[in-house]
Coordinates of C-alpha atoms and ligand atoms in Angstrom, one line a residue:
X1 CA -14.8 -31.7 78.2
X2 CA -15.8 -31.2 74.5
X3 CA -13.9 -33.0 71.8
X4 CA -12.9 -29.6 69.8
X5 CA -13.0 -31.7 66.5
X6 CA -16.3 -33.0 66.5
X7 CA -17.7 -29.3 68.0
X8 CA -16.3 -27.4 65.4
X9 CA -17.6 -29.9 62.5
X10 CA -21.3 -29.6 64.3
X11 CA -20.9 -25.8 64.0
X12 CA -19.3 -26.1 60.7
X13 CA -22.6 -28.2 59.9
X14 CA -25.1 -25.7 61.8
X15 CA -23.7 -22.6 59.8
X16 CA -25.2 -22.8 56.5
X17 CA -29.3 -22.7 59.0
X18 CA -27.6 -20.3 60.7
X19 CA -26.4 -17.8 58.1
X20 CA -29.8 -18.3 56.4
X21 CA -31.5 -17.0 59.7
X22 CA -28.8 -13.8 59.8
X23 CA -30.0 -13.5 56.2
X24 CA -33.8 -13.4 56.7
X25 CA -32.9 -11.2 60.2
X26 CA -31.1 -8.4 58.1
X27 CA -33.9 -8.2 55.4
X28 CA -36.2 -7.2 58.3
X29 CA -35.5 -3.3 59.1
X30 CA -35.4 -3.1 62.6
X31 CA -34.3 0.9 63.1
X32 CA -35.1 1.6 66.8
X33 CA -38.4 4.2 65.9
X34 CA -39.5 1.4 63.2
X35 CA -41.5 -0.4 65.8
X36 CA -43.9 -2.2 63.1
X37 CA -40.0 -4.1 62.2
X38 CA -38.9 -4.3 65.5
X39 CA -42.3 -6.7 66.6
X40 CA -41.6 -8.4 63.2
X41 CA -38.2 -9.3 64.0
X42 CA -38.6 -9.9 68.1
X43 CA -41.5 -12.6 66.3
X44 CA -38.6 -14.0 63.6
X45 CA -36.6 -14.2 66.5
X46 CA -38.9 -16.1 69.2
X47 CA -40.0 -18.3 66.3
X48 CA -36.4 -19.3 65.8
X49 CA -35.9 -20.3 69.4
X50 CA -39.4 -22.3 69.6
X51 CA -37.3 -25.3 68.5
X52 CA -34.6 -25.2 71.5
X53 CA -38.2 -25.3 73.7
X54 CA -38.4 -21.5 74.8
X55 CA -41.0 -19.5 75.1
X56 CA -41.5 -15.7 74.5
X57 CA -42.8 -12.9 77.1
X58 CA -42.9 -9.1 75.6
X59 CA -42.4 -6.5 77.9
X60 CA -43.2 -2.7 76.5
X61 CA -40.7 0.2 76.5
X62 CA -41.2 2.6 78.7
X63 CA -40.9 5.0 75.8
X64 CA -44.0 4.4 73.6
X65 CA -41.7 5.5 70.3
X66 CA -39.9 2.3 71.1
X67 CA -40.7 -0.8 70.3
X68 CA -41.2 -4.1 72.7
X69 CA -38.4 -6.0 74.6
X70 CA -38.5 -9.6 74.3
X71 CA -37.7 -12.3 76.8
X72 CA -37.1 -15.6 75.6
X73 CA -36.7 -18.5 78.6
X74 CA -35.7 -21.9 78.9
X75 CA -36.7 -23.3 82.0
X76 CA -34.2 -25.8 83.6
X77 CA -34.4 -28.7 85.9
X78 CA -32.0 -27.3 88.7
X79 CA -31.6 -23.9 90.2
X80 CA -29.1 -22.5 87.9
X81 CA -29.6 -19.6 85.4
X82 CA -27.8 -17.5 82.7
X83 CA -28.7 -14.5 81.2
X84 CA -27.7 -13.9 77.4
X85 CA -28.2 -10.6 75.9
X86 CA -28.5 -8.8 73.0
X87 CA -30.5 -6.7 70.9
X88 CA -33.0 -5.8 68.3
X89 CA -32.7 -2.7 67.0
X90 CA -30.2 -0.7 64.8
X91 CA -29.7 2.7 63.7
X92 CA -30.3 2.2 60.4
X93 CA -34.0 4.0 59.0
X94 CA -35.1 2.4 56.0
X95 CA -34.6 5.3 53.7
X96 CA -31.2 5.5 54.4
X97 CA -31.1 1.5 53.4
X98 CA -32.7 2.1 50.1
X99 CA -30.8 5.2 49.7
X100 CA -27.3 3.5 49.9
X101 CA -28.4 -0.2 48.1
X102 CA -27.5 -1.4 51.8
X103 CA -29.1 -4.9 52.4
X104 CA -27.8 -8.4 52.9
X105 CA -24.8 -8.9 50.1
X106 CA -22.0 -11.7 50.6
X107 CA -18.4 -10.7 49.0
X108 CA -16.3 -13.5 49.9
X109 CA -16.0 -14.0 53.3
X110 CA -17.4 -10.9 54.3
X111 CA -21.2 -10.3 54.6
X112 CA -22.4 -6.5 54.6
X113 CA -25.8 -5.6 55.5
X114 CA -27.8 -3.6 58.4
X115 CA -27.0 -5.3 61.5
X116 CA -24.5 -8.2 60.2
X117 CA -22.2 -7.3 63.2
X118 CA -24.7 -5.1 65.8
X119 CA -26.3 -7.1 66.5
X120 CA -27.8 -9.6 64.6
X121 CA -24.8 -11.9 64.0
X122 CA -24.8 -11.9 67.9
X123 CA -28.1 -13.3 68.2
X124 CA -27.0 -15.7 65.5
X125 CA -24.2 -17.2 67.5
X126 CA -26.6 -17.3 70.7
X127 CA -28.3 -19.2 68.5
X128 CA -25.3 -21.4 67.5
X129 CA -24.3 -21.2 71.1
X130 CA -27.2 -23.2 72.3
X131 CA -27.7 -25.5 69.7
X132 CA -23.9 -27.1 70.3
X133 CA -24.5 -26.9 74.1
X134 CA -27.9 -29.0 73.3
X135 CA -26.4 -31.4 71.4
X136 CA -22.8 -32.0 73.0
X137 CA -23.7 -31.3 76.7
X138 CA -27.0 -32.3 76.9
X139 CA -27.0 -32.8 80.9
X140 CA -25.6 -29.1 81.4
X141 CA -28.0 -27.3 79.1
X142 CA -31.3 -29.2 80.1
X143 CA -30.0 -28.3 84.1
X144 CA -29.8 -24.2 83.1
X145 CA -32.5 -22.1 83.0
X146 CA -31.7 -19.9 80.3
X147 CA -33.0 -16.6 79.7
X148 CA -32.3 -14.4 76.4
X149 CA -33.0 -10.5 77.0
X150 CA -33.6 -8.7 73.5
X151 CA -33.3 -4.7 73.6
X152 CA -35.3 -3.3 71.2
X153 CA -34.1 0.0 72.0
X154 CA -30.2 -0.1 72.7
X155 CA -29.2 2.2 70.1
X156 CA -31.3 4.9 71.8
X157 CA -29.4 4.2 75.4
X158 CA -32.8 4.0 76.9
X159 CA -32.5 2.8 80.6
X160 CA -35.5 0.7 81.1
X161 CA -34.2 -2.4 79.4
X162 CA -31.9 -2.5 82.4
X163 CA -35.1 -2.8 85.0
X164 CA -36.5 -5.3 82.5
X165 CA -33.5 -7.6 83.0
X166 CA -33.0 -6.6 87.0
X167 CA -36.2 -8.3 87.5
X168 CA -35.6 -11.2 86.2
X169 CA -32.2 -11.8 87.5
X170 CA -32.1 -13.8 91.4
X171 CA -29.7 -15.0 93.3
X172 CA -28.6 -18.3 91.3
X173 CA -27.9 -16.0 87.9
X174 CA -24.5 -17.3 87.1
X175 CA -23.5 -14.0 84.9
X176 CA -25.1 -12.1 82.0
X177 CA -23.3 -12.8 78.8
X178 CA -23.6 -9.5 76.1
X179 CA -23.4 -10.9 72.5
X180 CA -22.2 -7.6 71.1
X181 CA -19.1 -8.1 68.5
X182 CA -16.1 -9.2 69.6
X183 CA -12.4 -7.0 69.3
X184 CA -9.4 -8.2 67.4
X185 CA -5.7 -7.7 67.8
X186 CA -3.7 -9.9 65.5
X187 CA -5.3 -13.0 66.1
X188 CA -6.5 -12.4 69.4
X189 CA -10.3 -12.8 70.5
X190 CA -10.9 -9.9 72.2
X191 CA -13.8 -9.0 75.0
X192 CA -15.1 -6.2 76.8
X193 CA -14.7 -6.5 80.3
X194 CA -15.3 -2.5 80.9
X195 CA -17.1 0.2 79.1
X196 CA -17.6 3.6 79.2
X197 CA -20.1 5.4 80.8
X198 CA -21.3 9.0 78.7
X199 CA -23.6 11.9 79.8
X200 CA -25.1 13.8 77.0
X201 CA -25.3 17.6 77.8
X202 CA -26.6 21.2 77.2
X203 CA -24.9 24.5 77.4
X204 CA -27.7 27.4 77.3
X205 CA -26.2 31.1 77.6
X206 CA -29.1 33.6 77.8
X207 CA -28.3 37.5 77.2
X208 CA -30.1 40.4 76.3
X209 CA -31.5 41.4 73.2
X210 CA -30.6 44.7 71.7
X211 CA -31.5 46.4 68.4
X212 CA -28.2 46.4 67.1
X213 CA -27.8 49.3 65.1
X214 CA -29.4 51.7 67.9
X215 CA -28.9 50.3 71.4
X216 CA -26.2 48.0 71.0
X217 CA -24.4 48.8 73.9
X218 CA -27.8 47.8 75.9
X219 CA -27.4 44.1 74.3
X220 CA -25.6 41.3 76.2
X221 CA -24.4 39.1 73.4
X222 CA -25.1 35.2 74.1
X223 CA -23.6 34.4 71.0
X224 CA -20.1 35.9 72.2
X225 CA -20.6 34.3 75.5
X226 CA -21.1 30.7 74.6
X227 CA -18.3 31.5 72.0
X228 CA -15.7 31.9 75.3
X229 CA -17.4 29.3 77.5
X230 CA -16.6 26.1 74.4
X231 CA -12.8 25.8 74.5
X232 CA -13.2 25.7 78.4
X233 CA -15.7 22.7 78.0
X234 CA -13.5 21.0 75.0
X235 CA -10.3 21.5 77.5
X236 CA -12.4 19.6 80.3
X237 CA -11.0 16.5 78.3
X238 CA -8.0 14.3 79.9
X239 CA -6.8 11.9 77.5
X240 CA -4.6 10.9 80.7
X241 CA -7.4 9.2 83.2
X242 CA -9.5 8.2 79.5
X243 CA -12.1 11.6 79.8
X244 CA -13.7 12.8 76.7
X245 CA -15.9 16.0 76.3
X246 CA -17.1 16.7 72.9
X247 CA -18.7 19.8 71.7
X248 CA -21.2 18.4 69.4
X249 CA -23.8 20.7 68.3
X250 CA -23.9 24.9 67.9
X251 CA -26.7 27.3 67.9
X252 CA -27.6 30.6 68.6
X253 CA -28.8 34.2 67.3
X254 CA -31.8 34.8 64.9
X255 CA -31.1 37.8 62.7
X256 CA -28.2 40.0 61.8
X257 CA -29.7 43.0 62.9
X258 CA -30.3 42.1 66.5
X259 CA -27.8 41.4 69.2
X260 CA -28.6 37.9 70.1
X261 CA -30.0 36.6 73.6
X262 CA -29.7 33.3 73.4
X263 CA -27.3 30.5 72.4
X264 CA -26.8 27.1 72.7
X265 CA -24.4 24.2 72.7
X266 CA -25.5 20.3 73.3
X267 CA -22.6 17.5 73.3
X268 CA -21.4 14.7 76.0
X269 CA -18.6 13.3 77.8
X270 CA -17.4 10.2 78.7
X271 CA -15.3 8.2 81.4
X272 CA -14.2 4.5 82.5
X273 CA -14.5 4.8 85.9
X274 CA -17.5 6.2 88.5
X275 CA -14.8 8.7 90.2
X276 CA -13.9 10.5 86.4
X277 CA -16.9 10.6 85.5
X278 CA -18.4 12.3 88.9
X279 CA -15.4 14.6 88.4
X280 CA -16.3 15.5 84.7
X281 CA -20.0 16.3 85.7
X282 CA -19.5 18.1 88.7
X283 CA -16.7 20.8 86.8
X284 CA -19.1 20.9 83.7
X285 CA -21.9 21.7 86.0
X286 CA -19.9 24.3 88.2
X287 CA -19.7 26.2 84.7
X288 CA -23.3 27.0 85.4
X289 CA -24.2 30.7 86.7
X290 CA -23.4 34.5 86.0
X291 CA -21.3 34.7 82.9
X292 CA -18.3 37.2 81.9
X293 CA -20.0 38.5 79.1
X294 CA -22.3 42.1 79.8
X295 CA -23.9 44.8 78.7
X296 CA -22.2 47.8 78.7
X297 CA -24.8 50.1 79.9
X298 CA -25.5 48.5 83.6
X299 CA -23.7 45.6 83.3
X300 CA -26.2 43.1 83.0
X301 CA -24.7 39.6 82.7
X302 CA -24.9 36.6 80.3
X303 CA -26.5 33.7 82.1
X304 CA -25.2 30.6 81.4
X305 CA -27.1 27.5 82.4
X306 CA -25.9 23.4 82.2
X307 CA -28.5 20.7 82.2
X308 CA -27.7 17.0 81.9
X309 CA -29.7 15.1 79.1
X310 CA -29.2 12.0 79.6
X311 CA -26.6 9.8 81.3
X312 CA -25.5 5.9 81.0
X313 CA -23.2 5.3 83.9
X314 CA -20.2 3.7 83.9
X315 CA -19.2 0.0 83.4
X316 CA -16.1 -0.1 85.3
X317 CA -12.9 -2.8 84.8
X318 CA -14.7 -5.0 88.3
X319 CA -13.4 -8.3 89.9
X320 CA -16.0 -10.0 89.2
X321 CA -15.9 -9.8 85.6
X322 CA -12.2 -10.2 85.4
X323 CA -12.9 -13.7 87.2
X324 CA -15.8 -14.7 84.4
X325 CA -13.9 -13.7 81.6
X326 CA -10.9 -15.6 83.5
X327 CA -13.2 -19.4 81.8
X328 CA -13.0 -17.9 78.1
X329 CA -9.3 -17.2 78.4
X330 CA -8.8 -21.0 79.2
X331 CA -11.4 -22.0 77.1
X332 CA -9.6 -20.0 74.3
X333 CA -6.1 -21.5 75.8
X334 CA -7.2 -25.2 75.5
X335 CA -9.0 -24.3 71.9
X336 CA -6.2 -22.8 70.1
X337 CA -7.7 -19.8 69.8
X338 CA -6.2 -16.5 72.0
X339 CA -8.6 -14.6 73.6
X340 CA -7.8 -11.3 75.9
X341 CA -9.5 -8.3 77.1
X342 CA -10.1 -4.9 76.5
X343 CA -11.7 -2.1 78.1
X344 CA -14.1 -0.2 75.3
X345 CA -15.3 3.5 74.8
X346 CA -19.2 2.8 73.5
X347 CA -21.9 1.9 75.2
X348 CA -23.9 -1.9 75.4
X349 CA -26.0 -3.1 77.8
X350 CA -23.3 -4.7 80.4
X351 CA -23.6 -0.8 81.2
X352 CA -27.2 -1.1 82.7
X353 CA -26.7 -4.6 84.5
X354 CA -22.6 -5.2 85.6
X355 CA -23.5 -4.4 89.3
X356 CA -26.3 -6.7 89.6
X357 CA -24.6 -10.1 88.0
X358 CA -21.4 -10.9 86.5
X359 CA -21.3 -9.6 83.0
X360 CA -19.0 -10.3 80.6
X361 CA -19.1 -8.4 76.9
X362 CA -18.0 -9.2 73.2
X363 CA -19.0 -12.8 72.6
X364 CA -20.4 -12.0 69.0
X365 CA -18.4 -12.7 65.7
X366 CA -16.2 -10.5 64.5
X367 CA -17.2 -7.7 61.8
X368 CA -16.2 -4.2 61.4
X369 CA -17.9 -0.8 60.2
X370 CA -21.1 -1.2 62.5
X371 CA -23.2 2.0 62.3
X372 CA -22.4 2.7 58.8
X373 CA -24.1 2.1 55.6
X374 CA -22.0 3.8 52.8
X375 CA -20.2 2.4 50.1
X376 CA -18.0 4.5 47.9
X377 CA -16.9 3.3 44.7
X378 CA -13.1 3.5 45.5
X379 CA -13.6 1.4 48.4
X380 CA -12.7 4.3 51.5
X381 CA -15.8 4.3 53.2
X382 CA -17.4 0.3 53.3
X383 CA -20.7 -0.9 55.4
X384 CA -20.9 -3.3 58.3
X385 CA -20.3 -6.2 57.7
X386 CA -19.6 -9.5 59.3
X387 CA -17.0 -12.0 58.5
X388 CA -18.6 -15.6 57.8
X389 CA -15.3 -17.5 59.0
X390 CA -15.5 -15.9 62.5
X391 CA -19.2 -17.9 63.6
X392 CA -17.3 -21.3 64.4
X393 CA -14.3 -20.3 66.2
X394 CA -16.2 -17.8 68.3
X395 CA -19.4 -20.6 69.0
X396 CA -17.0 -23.5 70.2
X397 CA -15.0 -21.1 72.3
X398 CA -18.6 -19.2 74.1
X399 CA -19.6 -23.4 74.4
X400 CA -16.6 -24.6 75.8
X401 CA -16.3 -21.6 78.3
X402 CA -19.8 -21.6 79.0
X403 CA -19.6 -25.0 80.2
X404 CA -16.6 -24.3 82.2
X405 CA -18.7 -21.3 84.4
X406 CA -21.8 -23.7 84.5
X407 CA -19.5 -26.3 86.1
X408 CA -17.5 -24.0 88.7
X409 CA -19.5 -20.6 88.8
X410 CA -21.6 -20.5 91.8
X411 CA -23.2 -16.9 92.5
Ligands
ZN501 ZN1 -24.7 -0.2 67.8

């Protein structure tokens, strides 16, 4: 196994390239509808893995707003593969950069800038990742075919990345590693082993319009409708088995002087497991149908209907991930540094792919703040950033447990 003294001084040694590329990465807006950044920096990106001999295939969204995914391979000389992930975009439009000074600014050991933590700094450590495993176990990393899936449209939870990397996996892909940020507790290394899946939703009550000075009592009032349908939807939520709704978003009428017909509510929900989240859709759905608000004339009803935007399903806590995260626990054991697990409420990737290979989540460095870009001068609200001192640590212990799942996994 690897000498943990001379790793960490070769990562020590790598950092000052690496933070350079982070550096020239973040100046590149990448925002998930920018696609004119998002080819610039899936380029920067290739470019920067030409070195470690891979080569770079885009794939288009299915959605032409988005830009293209990248896959970057490494073929190796036996059967074995891996699958590393993360991804381009971020949610940050370019005004809003400008607009808020946000760009690439080092303040001891913290850097703040678009993307320092989501993801960018994950790519970096990929990055770091496979330099180390180049250099100290050359035999291992010549003998895996590696393959690095880049998202350029994660932030937008579109679903076709997940096809894009289906396709490419087969039976000998050892896991798929997500290079999302890492969780602290004290000085624990946290990883995400399970993550939420979220539907987002639409509440529609339709009524009758009525002139509402001389046939109000004609008028079936949407507006009062929806009003007595939202606390049922909010009390859908069960802190107790981790279910969330969340009334989001409100509209409805058009002027005062008309009763109004229609009305409308969007928001979403979330769960852990497949069985909640079945549960949650089926009683928001059953919500659906002839509502208790009428008109008083005949008695016409309110109609209230439920439609399901969009939905990311579930990435539930799974044996098989418990067994791959199972090498960076010892890895972390034999490296001095902790590392446990933890079950998260966003989103990544691991959501599209856990069922189809081994996935293990949170092998970036660690940052805080990601999806904010204000700074106010009394210090409450701060940017993303990432923290410098968290690259080497994180690198030797994704190396050293890497090598430990090239050397026992089989698939
Ligand atoms: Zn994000």
């Amino acid at each position: 196994m690897l000498d943990k003294t001379s790793l960490n001084q070769y990562l020590e040694a790598q950092l000052p390239a690496a933070l350079e590329m982070l550096r020239q990465m973040v100046g590149i807006n990448s925002f998930t509808l920018n696609r004119a950044g998002l080819k610039h920096l899936g380029q920067f990106t290739a470019d920067a893995f030409v070195p470690l001999g891979f080569t770079a295939e885009f794939v288009p969204s299915t959605n032409p707003k988005f830009g293209d995914h990248f896959v970057l391979t490494r073929r190796g000389c036996g059967p074995k593969n891996l699958a590393l992930i993360s991804h381009l975009d971020t949610v940050f439009p370019p005004e809003e950069e400008a607009r808020n000074h946000f760009r690439w600014q080092v303040e001891g050991d913290r850097i703040f800038g678009p993307g320092t933590q989501d993801i960018k700094g994950g790519t970096v450590m990929l990055w770091l990742v496979l330099k180390a495993l180049q250099t100290h176990a050359p035999a291992a990393f010549e003998a895996t075919t590696w393959n690095l899936f880049l998202n350029s449209s994660e932030e937008m939870l579109a679903t076709d990345f997940g096809d894009v990397c289906r396709a490419h996996f087969d039976a000998h892909t050892l896991a798929a590693l997500v290079f999302e940020a890492e969780g602290r507790l004290g000085n624990e290394h946290l990883l995400a082993v399970a993550r939420k899946g979220r539907a987002a939703w639409r509440v529609t009550a339709t009524g009758r319009g009525a002139h509402a000075g001389g046939k109000h009592s004609h008028g079936a009032n949407a507006v009062v409708q929806l009003a007595q349908l939202l606390p049922r939807i909010a009390a859908l939520t069960d802190y107790s088995r981790d279910l969330t709704f969340n009334v989001a978003t409100v509209t409805g009428g058009t002027v005062l002087n008309r009763v109004p017909h229609e009305a409308m509510a969007e928001g979403e929900f979330r769960a852990f497991t497949p069985e909640v989240y079945q549960q949650a859709k089926s009683a928001l759905l059953a919500l659906a149908g002839p509502g208790e608000v009428k008109a008083v004339t005949d008695k016409f009803p309110c109609e209230i209907q439920v439609e399901i935007l969009t939905e990311c399903r579930p990435w539930p806590r799974n044996a098989s991930t418990d067994r791959l995260f199972e090498f960076w626990r010892q890895a972390g054991e034999e490296l001095g540094y902790p590392t446990n697990l933890e079950e998260r409420g966003g989103l990544s990737d691991g959501n599209q792919i856990w069922d189809a290979v081994p996935t293990l989540d949170g092998l970036g460095p660690w940052g805080d703040n990601d999806h904010c870009s204000e700074r106010s001068p009394d210090g409450a609200k701060l940017p993303e950033f990432v923290e410098q001192s968290s690259f080497v640590p994180k690198a030797a212990l994704n190396t050293r447990a890497i090598l430990k799942l090239l050397s026992h996994g089989s698939n």
